[in-house]
Amino acid sequence: MIPWEFLGEADVPGGGTLRLTKRQDEFSIRTDGYELMNSRAHGSEEVLAREAVNRLGACDGRRILVGGLGMGYTLRAALDHAGKDAAVTVAELVPEVVDWNRDHYGHLAGHPLNDPRASVFVGDVADAIKEKGPWDAILLDVDNGPDGLTRSENDSLYSKAGILSAKRHLVPGGVLGVWSAHADPVFTKRLKGCGLAVEEVRVKARLKRGGKHTLWFAKNSK
């Protein structure tokens, strides 16, 4: 069996460590022995961005926030579907993840950070929501979804207060898109309780096979 090659390690603010490894053309980011993301499983992230943008309808100059850079697939899909005059900001908490994209695996998603429509906010996505809005779409591809894994502080994103903050910083008709590794009926109910029009979708983790992930598309109807 071909061994994994260690490429880098990074501390997560608030606790936890990310570890980047490579095996041939496959990249993996793990935390505490759990695989957080793999370059061979990104179909659901691409669907998140594509379908959120599609739900915006026709509009110029879309302003989109992607929470979590990861391996760049969500950002790439957002750029591909947002339009030529869009501005897409990606918020990434761990600076090393930005470096890894530039130095190791940016080619996998077509080097999205090199797109002139893309900008990087190094910090908490909750701060980017409040400081850089309003947004046409907010895409949360953070941690493991509402069932957090690497950072307990991420729980606040999915709390009632976090959802209402996102809603306040969306334009009328704007869309909050959320990725999760698992279904979460409690979170679905919470989104609806915040006055958002909610669609829940189950999609394959990989483009052609694999388990299913859950996506929510919550529209701000105010």
mmCIF file of the C-alpha atoms, coordinates in Angstrom:
data_MODEL
# 
_entry.id   MODEL 
# 
loop_
_atom_site.group_PDB 
_atom_site.id 
_atom_site.type_symbol 
_atom_site.label_atom_id 
_atom_site.label_alt_id 
_atom_site.label_comp_id 
_atom_site.label_asym_id 
_atom_site.label_entity_id 
_atom_site.label_seq_id 
_atom_site.pdbx_PDB_ins_code 
_atom_site.Cartn_x 
_atom_site.Cartn_y 
_atom_site.Cartn_z 
_atom_site.occupancy 
_atom_site.B_iso_or_equiv 
_atom_site.pdbx_formal_charge 
_atom_site.auth_seq_id 
_atom_site.auth_comp_id 
_atom_site.auth_asym_id 
_atom_site.auth_atom_id 
_atom_site.pdbx_PDB_model_num 
ATOM 1   C CA . MET A 1 1   ? 0.000   0.000  0.000   1.00 0.00 ? 1   MET A CA 1 
ATOM 2   C CA . ILE A 1 2   ? 1.247   3.455  -0.863  1.00 0.00 ? 2   ILE A CA 1 
ATOM 3   C CA . PRO A 1 3   ? 1.935   5.409  2.355   1.00 0.00 ? 3   PRO A CA 1 
ATOM 4   C CA . TRP A 1 4   ? 0.566   8.856  3.148   1.00 0.00 ? 4   TRP A CA 1 
ATOM 5   C CA . GLU A 1 5   ? 3.058   11.725 2.940   1.00 0.00 ? 5   GLU A CA 1 
ATOM 6   C CA . PHE A 1 6   ? 2.901   14.361 5.672   1.00 0.00 ? 6   PHE A CA 1 
ATOM 7   C CA . LEU A 1 7   ? 2.711   17.903 4.257   1.00 0.00 ? 7   LEU A CA 1 
ATOM 8   C CA . GLY A 1 8   ? 1.793   20.179 7.132   1.00 0.00 ? 8   GLY A CA 1 
ATOM 9   C CA . GLU A 1 9   ? 0.076   20.775 10.434  1.00 0.00 ? 9   GLU A CA 1 
ATOM 10  C CA . ALA A 1 10  ? -1.895  23.716 11.794  1.00 0.00 ? 10  ALA A CA 1 
ATOM 11  C CA . ASP A 1 11  ? -3.481  24.640 15.112  1.00 0.00 ? 11  ASP A CA 1 
ATOM 12  C CA . VAL A 1 12  ? -7.156  25.578 15.075  1.00 0.00 ? 12  VAL A CA 1 
ATOM 13  C CA . PRO A 1 13  ? -7.945  28.698 17.140  1.00 0.00 ? 13  PRO A CA 1 
ATOM 14  C CA . GLY A 1 14  ? -9.817  27.560 20.205  1.00 0.00 ? 14  GLY A CA 1 
ATOM 15  C CA . GLY A 1 15  ? -8.347  24.051 20.125  1.00 0.00 ? 15  GLY A CA 1 
ATOM 16  C CA . GLY A 1 16  ? -7.637  21.154 17.789  1.00 0.00 ? 16  GLY A CA 1 
ATOM 17  C CA . THR A 1 17  ? -5.053  20.453 15.116  1.00 0.00 ? 17  THR A CA 1 
ATOM 18  C CA . LEU A 1 18  ? -5.347  19.986 11.371  1.00 0.00 ? 18  LEU A CA 1 
ATOM 19  C CA . ARG A 1 19  ? -2.980  17.610 9.603   1.00 0.00 ? 19  ARG A CA 1 
ATOM 20  C CA . LEU A 1 20  ? -2.489  17.660 5.823   1.00 0.00 ? 20  LEU A CA 1 
ATOM 21  C CA . THR A 1 21  ? -1.313  14.495 4.053   1.00 0.00 ? 21  THR A CA 1 
ATOM 22  C CA . LYS A 1 22  ? -1.013  13.297 0.455   1.00 0.00 ? 22  LYS A CA 1 
ATOM 23  C CA . ARG A 1 23  ? -1.040  9.916  -1.279  1.00 0.00 ? 23  ARG A CA 1 
ATOM 24  C CA . GLN A 1 24  ? -0.301  10.146 -4.988  1.00 0.00 ? 24  GLN A CA 1 
ATOM 25  C CA . ASP A 1 25  ? -2.915  12.651 -6.270  1.00 0.00 ? 25  ASP A CA 1 
ATOM 26  C CA . GLU A 1 26  ? -5.186  12.313 -3.218  1.00 0.00 ? 26  GLU A CA 1 
ATOM 27  C CA . PHE A 1 27  ? -5.123  14.880 -0.391  1.00 0.00 ? 27  PHE A CA 1 
ATOM 28  C CA . SER A 1 28  ? -6.590  14.514 3.077   1.00 0.00 ? 28  SER A CA 1 
ATOM 29  C CA . ILE A 1 29  ? -7.054  16.869 6.019   1.00 0.00 ? 29  ILE A CA 1 
ATOM 30  C CA . ARG A 1 30  ? -7.590  15.144 9.344   1.00 0.00 ? 30  ARG A CA 1 
ATOM 31  C CA . THR A 1 31  ? -8.204  16.239 12.901  1.00 0.00 ? 31  THR A CA 1 
ATOM 32  C CA . ASP A 1 32  ? -7.640  14.016 15.918  1.00 0.00 ? 32  ASP A CA 1 
ATOM 33  C CA . GLY A 1 33  ? -7.594  10.935 13.697  1.00 0.00 ? 33  GLY A CA 1 
ATOM 34  C CA . TYR A 1 34  ? -10.858 11.837 11.919  1.00 0.00 ? 34  TYR A CA 1 
ATOM 35  C CA . GLU A 1 35  ? -10.839 12.712 8.234   1.00 0.00 ? 35  GLU A CA 1 
ATOM 36  C CA . LEU A 1 36  ? -12.380 16.154 7.923   1.00 0.00 ? 36  LEU A CA 1 
ATOM 37  C CA . MET A 1 37  ? -12.080 16.376 4.137   1.00 0.00 ? 37  MET A CA 1 
ATOM 38  C CA . ASN A 1 38  ? -10.690 14.415 1.212   1.00 0.00 ? 38  ASN A CA 1 
ATOM 39  C CA . SER A 1 39  ? -10.009 15.606 -2.318  1.00 0.00 ? 39  SER A CA 1 
ATOM 40  C CA . ARG A 1 40  ? -11.962 12.667 -3.746  1.00 0.00 ? 40  ARG A CA 1 
ATOM 41  C CA . ALA A 1 41  ? -15.229 13.603 -2.015  1.00 0.00 ? 41  ALA A CA 1 
ATOM 42  C CA . HIS A 1 42  ? -16.531 17.028 -2.986  1.00 0.00 ? 42  HIS A CA 1 
ATOM 43  C CA . GLY A 1 43  ? -19.732 16.533 -4.938  1.00 0.00 ? 43  GLY A CA 1 
ATOM 44  C CA . SER A 1 44  ? -22.032 17.777 -2.188  1.00 0.00 ? 44  SER A CA 1 
ATOM 45  C CA . GLU A 1 45  ? -19.996 20.952 -1.664  1.00 0.00 ? 45  GLU A CA 1 
ATOM 46  C CA . GLU A 1 46  ? -20.314 21.797 -5.344  1.00 0.00 ? 46  GLU A CA 1 
ATOM 47  C CA . VAL A 1 47  ? -24.073 21.221 -5.230  1.00 0.00 ? 47  VAL A CA 1 
ATOM 48  C CA . LEU A 1 48  ? -24.314 23.539 -2.220  1.00 0.00 ? 48  LEU A CA 1 
ATOM 49  C CA . ALA A 1 49  ? -22.803 26.459 -4.112  1.00 0.00 ? 49  ALA A CA 1 
ATOM 50  C CA . ARG A 1 50  ? -24.519 25.801 -7.431  1.00 0.00 ? 50  ARG A CA 1 
ATOM 51  C CA . GLU A 1 51  ? -28.008 25.392 -6.012  1.00 0.00 ? 51  GLU A CA 1 
ATOM 52  C CA . ALA A 1 52  ? -27.719 28.340 -3.631  1.00 0.00 ? 52  ALA A CA 1 
ATOM 53  C CA . VAL A 1 53  ? -26.731 30.627 -6.505  1.00 0.00 ? 53  VAL A CA 1 
ATOM 54  C CA . ASN A 1 54  ? -29.494 29.207 -8.712  1.00 0.00 ? 54  ASN A CA 1 
ATOM 55  C CA . ARG A 1 55  ? -32.051 30.082 -6.041  1.00 0.00 ? 55  ARG A CA 1 
ATOM 56  C CA . LEU A 1 56  ? -31.053 33.748 -6.177  1.00 0.00 ? 56  LEU A CA 1 
ATOM 57  C CA . GLY A 1 57  ? -32.585 34.195 -9.580  1.00 0.00 ? 57  GLY A CA 1 
ATOM 58  C CA . ALA A 1 58  ? -31.369 36.787 -12.060 1.00 0.00 ? 58  ALA A CA 1 
ATOM 59  C CA . CYS A 1 59  ? -29.367 39.614 -10.488 1.00 0.00 ? 59  CYS A CA 1 
ATOM 60  C CA . ASP A 1 60  ? -26.173 41.524 -11.198 1.00 0.00 ? 60  ASP A CA 1 
ATOM 61  C CA . GLY A 1 61  ? -23.182 42.012 -8.945  1.00 0.00 ? 61  GLY A CA 1 
ATOM 62  C CA . ARG A 1 62  ? -23.917 39.149 -6.596  1.00 0.00 ? 62  ARG A CA 1 
ATOM 63  C CA . ARG A 1 63  ? -22.075 39.299 -3.277  1.00 0.00 ? 63  ARG A CA 1 
ATOM 64  C CA . ILE A 1 64  ? -21.472 35.815 -1.911  1.00 0.00 ? 64  ILE A CA 1 
ATOM 65  C CA . LEU A 1 65  ? -19.784 34.665 1.289   1.00 0.00 ? 65  LEU A CA 1 
ATOM 66  C CA . VAL A 1 66  ? -18.337 31.167 1.536   1.00 0.00 ? 66  VAL A CA 1 
ATOM 67  C CA . GLY A 1 67  ? -17.677 30.030 5.086   1.00 0.00 ? 67  GLY A CA 1 
ATOM 68  C CA . GLY A 1 68  ? -14.735 27.645 5.005   1.00 0.00 ? 68  GLY A CA 1 
ATOM 69  C CA . LEU A 1 69  ? -12.091 27.381 2.266   1.00 0.00 ? 69  LEU A CA 1 
ATOM 70  C CA . GLY A 1 70  ? -11.194 23.734 2.796   1.00 0.00 ? 70  GLY A CA 1 
ATOM 71  C CA . MET A 1 71  ? -9.875  22.379 -0.483  1.00 0.00 ? 71  MET A CA 1 
ATOM 72  C CA . GLY A 1 72  ? -11.507 25.141 -2.497  1.00 0.00 ? 72  GLY A CA 1 
ATOM 73  C CA . TYR A 1 73  ? -14.326 23.198 -4.154  1.00 0.00 ? 73  TYR A CA 1 
ATOM 74  C CA . THR A 1 74  ? -17.183 25.256 -2.682  1.00 0.00 ? 74  THR A CA 1 
ATOM 75  C CA . LEU A 1 75  ? -15.448 28.501 -3.624  1.00 0.00 ? 75  LEU A CA 1 
ATOM 76  C CA . ARG A 1 76  ? -14.760 27.193 -7.126  1.00 0.00 ? 76  ARG A CA 1 
ATOM 77  C CA . ALA A 1 77  ? -18.403 26.231 -7.666  1.00 0.00 ? 77  ALA A CA 1 
ATOM 78  C CA . ALA A 1 78  ? -19.609 29.585 -6.341  1.00 0.00 ? 78  ALA A CA 1 
ATOM 79  C CA . LEU A 1 79  ? -17.331 31.400 -8.782  1.00 0.00 ? 79  LEU A CA 1 
ATOM 80  C CA . ASP A 1 80  ? -18.424 29.173 -11.656 1.00 0.00 ? 80  ASP A CA 1 
ATOM 81  C CA . HIS A 1 81  ? -22.100 29.978 -11.148 1.00 0.00 ? 81  HIS A CA 1 
ATOM 82  C CA . ALA A 1 82  ? -22.122 33.499 -9.684  1.00 0.00 ? 82  ALA A CA 1 
ATOM 83  C CA . GLY A 1 83  ? -21.542 35.524 -12.838 1.00 0.00 ? 83  GLY A CA 1 
ATOM 84  C CA . LYS A 1 84  ? -18.715 37.594 -14.271 1.00 0.00 ? 84  LYS A CA 1 
ATOM 85  C CA . ASP A 1 85  ? -19.438 40.648 -12.118 1.00 0.00 ? 85  ASP A CA 1 
ATOM 86  C CA . ALA A 1 86  ? -19.804 38.752 -8.826  1.00 0.00 ? 86  ALA A CA 1 
ATOM 87  C CA . ALA A 1 87  ? -17.691 39.273 -5.714  1.00 0.00 ? 87  ALA A CA 1 
ATOM 88  C CA . VAL A 1 88  ? -17.088 36.093 -3.721  1.00 0.00 ? 88  VAL A CA 1 
ATOM 89  C CA . THR A 1 89  ? -15.445 36.255 -0.297  1.00 0.00 ? 89  THR A CA 1 
ATOM 90  C CA . VAL A 1 90  ? -14.206 33.101 1.425   1.00 0.00 ? 90  VAL A CA 1 
ATOM 91  C CA . ALA A 1 91  ? -13.773 33.214 5.196   1.00 0.00 ? 91  ALA A CA 1 
ATOM 92  C CA . GLU A 1 92  ? -11.130 30.834 6.531   1.00 0.00 ? 92  GLU A CA 1 
ATOM 93  C CA . LEU A 1 93  ? -10.233 30.659 10.198  1.00 0.00 ? 93  LEU A CA 1 
ATOM 94  C CA . VAL A 1 94  ? -6.895  28.846 9.821   1.00 0.00 ? 94  VAL A CA 1 
ATOM 95  C CA . PRO A 1 95  ? -4.276  30.806 7.834   1.00 0.00 ? 95  PRO A CA 1 
ATOM 96  C CA . GLU A 1 96  ? -2.345  27.646 6.992   1.00 0.00 ? 96  GLU A CA 1 
ATOM 97  C CA . VAL A 1 97  ? -5.339  26.324 5.052   1.00 0.00 ? 97  VAL A CA 1 
ATOM 98  C CA . VAL A 1 98  ? -5.045  29.345 2.756   1.00 0.00 ? 98  VAL A CA 1 
ATOM 99  C CA . ASP A 1 99  ? -1.333  28.585 2.334   1.00 0.00 ? 99  ASP A CA 1 
ATOM 100 C CA . TRP A 1 100 ? -2.048  24.914 1.614   1.00 0.00 ? 100 TRP A CA 1 
ATOM 101 C CA . ASN A 1 101 ? -4.441  25.933 -1.142  1.00 0.00 ? 101 ASN A CA 1 
ATOM 102 C CA . ARG A 1 102 ? -1.797  28.096 -2.740  1.00 0.00 ? 102 ARG A CA 1 
ATOM 103 C CA . ASP A 1 103 ? 1.141   25.724 -2.230  1.00 0.00 ? 103 ASP A CA 1 
ATOM 104 C CA . HIS A 1 104 ? -0.199  22.172 -2.420  1.00 0.00 ? 104 HIS A CA 1 
ATOM 105 C CA . TYR A 1 105 ? -3.643  21.496 -3.858  1.00 0.00 ? 105 TYR A CA 1 
ATOM 106 C CA . GLY A 1 106 ? -5.038  24.638 -5.453  1.00 0.00 ? 106 GLY A CA 1 
ATOM 107 C CA . HIS A 1 107 ? -4.870  22.947 -8.849  1.00 0.00 ? 107 HIS A CA 1 
ATOM 108 C CA . LEU A 1 108 ? -7.531  20.439 -7.799  1.00 0.00 ? 108 LEU A CA 1 
ATOM 109 C CA . ALA A 1 109 ? -10.268 23.097 -7.926  1.00 0.00 ? 109 ALA A CA 1 
ATOM 110 C CA . GLY A 1 110 ? -8.715  25.188 -10.675 1.00 0.00 ? 110 GLY A CA 1 
ATOM 111 C CA . HIS A 1 111 ? -6.886  27.629 -8.380  1.00 0.00 ? 111 HIS A CA 1 
ATOM 112 C CA . PRO A 1 112 ? -9.971  29.525 -7.193  1.00 0.00 ? 112 PRO A CA 1 
ATOM 113 C CA . LEU A 1 113 ? -7.926  31.931 -5.064  1.00 0.00 ? 113 LEU A CA 1 
ATOM 114 C CA . ASN A 1 114 ? -6.355  33.272 -8.262  1.00 0.00 ? 114 ASN A CA 1 
ATOM 115 C CA . ASP A 1 115 ? -9.740  34.364 -9.613  1.00 0.00 ? 115 ASP A CA 1 
ATOM 116 C CA . PRO A 1 116 ? -9.972  38.191 -9.493  1.00 0.00 ? 116 PRO A CA 1 
ATOM 117 C CA . ARG A 1 117 ? -13.552 37.930 -8.211  1.00 0.00 ? 117 ARG A CA 1 
ATOM 118 C CA . ALA A 1 118 ? -12.377 36.064 -5.108  1.00 0.00 ? 118 ALA A CA 1 
ATOM 119 C CA . SER A 1 119 ? -11.114 37.564 -1.853  1.00 0.00 ? 119 SER A CA 1 
ATOM 120 C CA . VAL A 1 120 ? -10.045 35.968 1.418   1.00 0.00 ? 120 VAL A CA 1 
ATOM 121 C CA . PHE A 1 121 ? -11.186 36.943 4.914   1.00 0.00 ? 121 PHE A CA 1 
ATOM 122 C CA . VAL A 1 122 ? -8.839  35.297 7.410   1.00 0.00 ? 122 VAL A CA 1 
ATOM 123 C CA . GLY A 1 123 ? -10.923 34.931 10.540  1.00 0.00 ? 123 GLY A CA 1 
ATOM 124 C CA . ASP A 1 124 ? -14.225 33.682 11.885  1.00 0.00 ? 124 ASP A CA 1 
ATOM 125 C CA . VAL A 1 125 ? -17.021 33.490 9.317   1.00 0.00 ? 125 VAL A CA 1 
ATOM 126 C CA . ALA A 1 126 ? -19.420 34.866 11.944  1.00 0.00 ? 126 ALA A CA 1 
ATOM 127 C CA . ASP A 1 127 ? -17.377 38.087 11.911  1.00 0.00 ? 127 ASP A CA 1 
ATOM 128 C CA . ALA A 1 128 ? -17.313 38.171 8.114   1.00 0.00 ? 128 ALA A CA 1 
ATOM 129 C CA . ILE A 1 129 ? -21.108 37.855 8.027   1.00 0.00 ? 129 ILE A CA 1 
ATOM 130 C CA . LYS A 1 130 ? -21.508 40.944 10.207  1.00 0.00 ? 130 LYS A CA 1 
ATOM 131 C CA . GLU A 1 131 ? -18.577 43.058 9.042   1.00 0.00 ? 131 GLU A CA 1 
ATOM 132 C CA . LYS A 1 132 ? -18.639 42.559 5.277   1.00 0.00 ? 132 LYS A CA 1 
ATOM 133 C CA . GLY A 1 133 ? -22.359 42.231 4.480   1.00 0.00 ? 133 GLY A CA 1 
ATOM 134 C CA . PRO A 1 134 ? -24.986 42.559 3.230   1.00 0.00 ? 134 PRO A CA 1 
ATOM 135 C CA . TRP A 1 135 ? -24.822 39.336 1.211   1.00 0.00 ? 135 TRP A CA 1 
ATOM 136 C CA . ASP A 1 136 ? -26.876 37.823 -1.575  1.00 0.00 ? 136 ASP A CA 1 
ATOM 137 C CA . ALA A 1 137 ? -25.844 34.364 -0.373  1.00 0.00 ? 137 ALA A CA 1 
ATOM 138 C CA . ILE A 1 138 ? -24.056 32.957 2.649   1.00 0.00 ? 138 ILE A CA 1 
ATOM 139 C CA . LEU A 1 139 ? -22.716 29.410 2.213   1.00 0.00 ? 139 LEU A CA 1 
ATOM 140 C CA . LEU A 1 140 ? -21.671 27.628 5.391   1.00 0.00 ? 140 LEU A CA 1 
ATOM 141 C CA . ASP A 1 141 ? -19.311 24.754 4.628   1.00 0.00 ? 141 ASP A CA 1 
ATOM 142 C CA . VAL A 1 142 ? -17.793 24.858 8.082   1.00 0.00 ? 142 VAL A CA 1 
ATOM 143 C CA . ASP A 1 143 ? -16.578 21.998 10.256  1.00 0.00 ? 143 ASP A CA 1 
ATOM 144 C CA . ASN A 1 144 ? -18.961 19.029 10.183  1.00 0.00 ? 144 ASN A CA 1 
ATOM 145 C CA . GLY A 1 145 ? -22.100 21.137 9.861   1.00 0.00 ? 145 GLY A CA 1 
ATOM 146 C CA . PRO A 1 146 ? -24.472 21.796 12.782  1.00 0.00 ? 146 PRO A CA 1 
ATOM 147 C CA . ASP A 1 147 ? -22.963 18.746 14.487  1.00 0.00 ? 147 ASP A CA 1 
ATOM 148 C CA . GLY A 1 148 ? -19.590 20.422 15.110  1.00 0.00 ? 148 GLY A CA 1 
ATOM 149 C CA . LEU A 1 149 ? -16.367 18.451 15.281  1.00 0.00 ? 149 LEU A CA 1 
ATOM 150 C CA . THR A 1 150 ? -13.228 20.555 15.447  1.00 0.00 ? 150 THR A CA 1 
ATOM 151 C CA . ARG A 1 151 ? -14.328 23.745 17.176  1.00 0.00 ? 151 ARG A CA 1 
ATOM 152 C CA . SER A 1 152 ? -17.081 24.203 19.738  1.00 0.00 ? 152 SER A CA 1 
ATOM 153 C CA . GLU A 1 153 ? -17.286 27.909 18.859  1.00 0.00 ? 153 GLU A CA 1 
ATOM 154 C CA . ASN A 1 154 ? -18.793 26.894 15.509  1.00 0.00 ? 154 ASN A CA 1 
ATOM 155 C CA . ASP A 1 155 ? -21.928 25.825 17.364  1.00 0.00 ? 155 ASP A CA 1 
ATOM 156 C CA . SER A 1 156 ? -22.947 29.471 17.616  1.00 0.00 ? 156 SER A CA 1 
ATOM 157 C CA . LEU A 1 157 ? -23.181 29.682 13.816  1.00 0.00 ? 157 LEU A CA 1 
ATOM 158 C CA . TYR A 1 158 ? -25.997 27.156 13.886  1.00 0.00 ? 158 TYR A CA 1 
ATOM 159 C CA . SER A 1 159 ? -27.765 28.461 16.981  1.00 0.00 ? 159 SER A CA 1 
ATOM 160 C CA . LYS A 1 160 ? -30.887 30.595 16.755  1.00 0.00 ? 160 LYS A CA 1 
ATOM 161 C CA . ALA A 1 161 ? -28.763 33.704 17.331  1.00 0.00 ? 161 ALA A CA 1 
ATOM 162 C CA . GLY A 1 162 ? -26.349 32.679 14.577  1.00 0.00 ? 162 GLY A CA 1 
ATOM 163 C CA . ILE A 1 163 ? -29.125 32.013 12.081  1.00 0.00 ? 163 ILE A CA 1 
ATOM 164 C CA . LEU A 1 164 ? -30.799 35.337 12.876  1.00 0.00 ? 164 LEU A CA 1 
ATOM 165 C CA . SER A 1 165 ? -27.477 37.121 12.411  1.00 0.00 ? 165 SER A CA 1 
ATOM 166 C CA . ALA A 1 166 ? -27.114 35.551 8.976   1.00 0.00 ? 166 ALA A CA 1 
ATOM 167 C CA . LYS A 1 167 ? -30.702 36.505 8.144   1.00 0.00 ? 167 LYS A CA 1 
ATOM 168 C CA . ARG A 1 168 ? -30.122 40.138 9.141   1.00 0.00 ? 168 ARG A CA 1 
ATOM 169 C CA . HIS A 1 169 ? -27.130 40.340 6.838   1.00 0.00 ? 169 HIS A CA 1 
ATOM 170 C CA . LEU A 1 170 ? -28.830 38.779 3.815   1.00 0.00 ? 170 LEU A CA 1 
ATOM 171 C CA . VAL A 1 171 ? -30.559 40.960 1.250   1.00 0.00 ? 171 VAL A CA 1 
ATOM 172 C CA . PRO A 1 172 ? -34.296 40.363 0.731   1.00 0.00 ? 172 PRO A CA 1 
ATOM 173 C CA . GLY A 1 173 ? -34.514 37.153 -1.261  1.00 0.00 ? 173 GLY A CA 1 
ATOM 174 C CA . GLY A 1 174 ? -30.995 36.167 -0.198  1.00 0.00 ? 174 GLY A CA 1 
ATOM 175 C CA . VAL A 1 175 ? -30.110 32.555 0.501   1.00 0.00 ? 175 VAL A CA 1 
ATOM 176 C CA . LEU A 1 176 ? -28.405 30.873 3.442   1.00 0.00 ? 176 LEU A CA 1 
ATOM 177 C CA . GLY A 1 177 ? -26.927 27.561 2.280   1.00 0.00 ? 177 GLY A CA 1 
ATOM 178 C CA . VAL A 1 178 ? -25.671 25.062 4.861   1.00 0.00 ? 178 VAL A CA 1 
ATOM 179 C CA . TRP A 1 179 ? -23.664 21.856 4.369   1.00 0.00 ? 179 TRP A CA 1 
ATOM 180 C CA . SER A 1 180 ? -23.735 18.996 6.842   1.00 0.00 ? 180 SER A CA 1 
ATOM 181 C CA . ALA A 1 181 ? -22.301 15.507 6.989   1.00 0.00 ? 181 ALA A CA 1 
ATOM 182 C CA . HIS A 1 182 ? -25.527 14.338 8.641   1.00 0.00 ? 182 HIS A CA 1 
ATOM 183 C CA . ALA A 1 183 ? -29.254 15.009 8.678   1.00 0.00 ? 183 ALA A CA 1 
ATOM 184 C CA . ASP A 1 184 ? -30.415 17.161 11.593  1.00 0.00 ? 184 ASP A CA 1 
ATOM 185 C CA . PRO A 1 185 ? -34.193 17.546 12.097  1.00 0.00 ? 185 PRO A CA 1 
ATOM 186 C CA . VAL A 1 186 ? -33.641 19.886 15.054  1.00 0.00 ? 186 VAL A CA 1 
ATOM 187 C CA . PHE A 1 187 ? -31.621 22.258 12.871  1.00 0.00 ? 187 PHE A CA 1 
ATOM 188 C CA . THR A 1 188 ? -34.280 22.153 10.160  1.00 0.00 ? 188 THR A CA 1 
ATOM 189 C CA . LYS A 1 189 ? -36.891 23.161 12.717  1.00 0.00 ? 189 LYS A CA 1 
ATOM 190 C CA . ARG A 1 190 ? -34.630 25.931 14.008  1.00 0.00 ? 190 ARG A CA 1 
ATOM 191 C CA . LEU A 1 191 ? -34.193 27.414 10.531  1.00 0.00 ? 191 LEU A CA 1 
ATOM 192 C CA . LYS A 1 192 ? -37.948 27.457 9.992   1.00 0.00 ? 192 LYS A CA 1 
ATOM 193 C CA . GLY A 1 193 ? -38.461 28.986 13.427  1.00 0.00 ? 193 GLY A CA 1 
ATOM 194 C CA . CYS A 1 194 ? -36.283 31.915 12.362  1.00 0.00 ? 194 CYS A CA 1 
ATOM 195 C CA . GLY A 1 195 ? -38.742 32.802 9.612   1.00 0.00 ? 195 GLY A CA 1 
ATOM 196 C CA . LEU A 1 196 ? -36.798 31.393 6.672   1.00 0.00 ? 196 LEU A CA 1 
ATOM 197 C CA . ALA A 1 197 ? -38.290 29.423 3.768   1.00 0.00 ? 197 ALA A CA 1 
ATOM 198 C CA . VAL A 1 198 ? -36.383 26.144 4.047   1.00 0.00 ? 198 VAL A CA 1 
ATOM 199 C CA . GLU A 1 199 ? -35.555 23.373 1.578   1.00 0.00 ? 199 GLU A CA 1 
ATOM 200 C CA . GLU A 1 200 ? -33.660 20.300 2.816   1.00 0.00 ? 200 GLU A CA 1 
ATOM 201 C CA . VAL A 1 201 ? -31.806 18.243 0.200   1.00 0.00 ? 201 VAL A CA 1 
ATOM 202 C CA . ARG A 1 202 ? -29.847 14.996 0.469   1.00 0.00 ? 202 ARG A CA 1 
ATOM 203 C CA . VAL A 1 203 ? -27.001 14.615 -2.025  1.00 0.00 ? 203 VAL A CA 1 
ATOM 204 C CA . LYS A 1 204 ? -24.159 12.204 -2.675  1.00 0.00 ? 204 LYS A CA 1 
ATOM 205 C CA . ALA A 1 205 ? -20.859 13.017 -1.004  1.00 0.00 ? 205 ALA A CA 1 
ATOM 206 C CA . ARG A 1 206 ? -18.983 12.072 -4.169  1.00 0.00 ? 206 ARG A CA 1 
ATOM 207 C CA . LEU A 1 207 ? -19.942 12.963 -7.689  1.00 0.00 ? 207 LEU A CA 1 
ATOM 208 C CA . LYS A 1 208 ? -20.704 9.370  -8.718  1.00 0.00 ? 208 LYS A CA 1 
ATOM 209 C CA . ARG A 1 209 ? -20.934 7.313  -5.528  1.00 0.00 ? 209 ARG A CA 1 
ATOM 210 C CA . GLY A 1 210 ? -20.596 7.303  -1.769  1.00 0.00 ? 210 GLY A CA 1 
ATOM 211 C CA . GLY A 1 211 ? -22.767 8.214  1.186   1.00 0.00 ? 211 GLY A CA 1 
ATOM 212 C CA . LYS A 1 212 ? -25.110 11.170 1.356   1.00 0.00 ? 212 LYS A CA 1 
ATOM 213 C CA . HIS A 1 213 ? -24.758 14.586 2.934   1.00 0.00 ? 213 HIS A CA 1 
ATOM 214 C CA . THR A 1 214 ? -27.482 17.065 3.880   1.00 0.00 ? 214 THR A CA 1 
ATOM 215 C CA . LEU A 1 215 ? -27.880 20.564 2.470   1.00 0.00 ? 215 LEU A CA 1 
ATOM 216 C CA . TRP A 1 216 ? -30.258 23.288 3.570   1.00 0.00 ? 216 TRP A CA 1 
ATOM 217 C CA . PHE A 1 217 ? -31.289 26.257 1.426   1.00 0.00 ? 217 PHE A CA 1 
ATOM 218 C CA . ALA A 1 218 ? -33.021 28.878 3.563   1.00 0.00 ? 218 ALA A CA 1 
ATOM 219 C CA . LYS A 1 219 ? -34.393 31.919 1.757   1.00 0.00 ? 219 LYS A CA 1 
ATOM 220 C CA . ASN A 1 220 ? -34.804 35.296 3.385   1.00 0.00 ? 220 ASN A CA 1 
ATOM 221 C CA . SER A 1 221 ? -38.309 36.277 2.324   1.00 0.00 ? 221 SER A CA 1 
ATOM 222 C CA . LYS A 1 222 ? -38.430 39.646 4.112   1.00 0.00 ? 222 LYS A CA 1 
# 
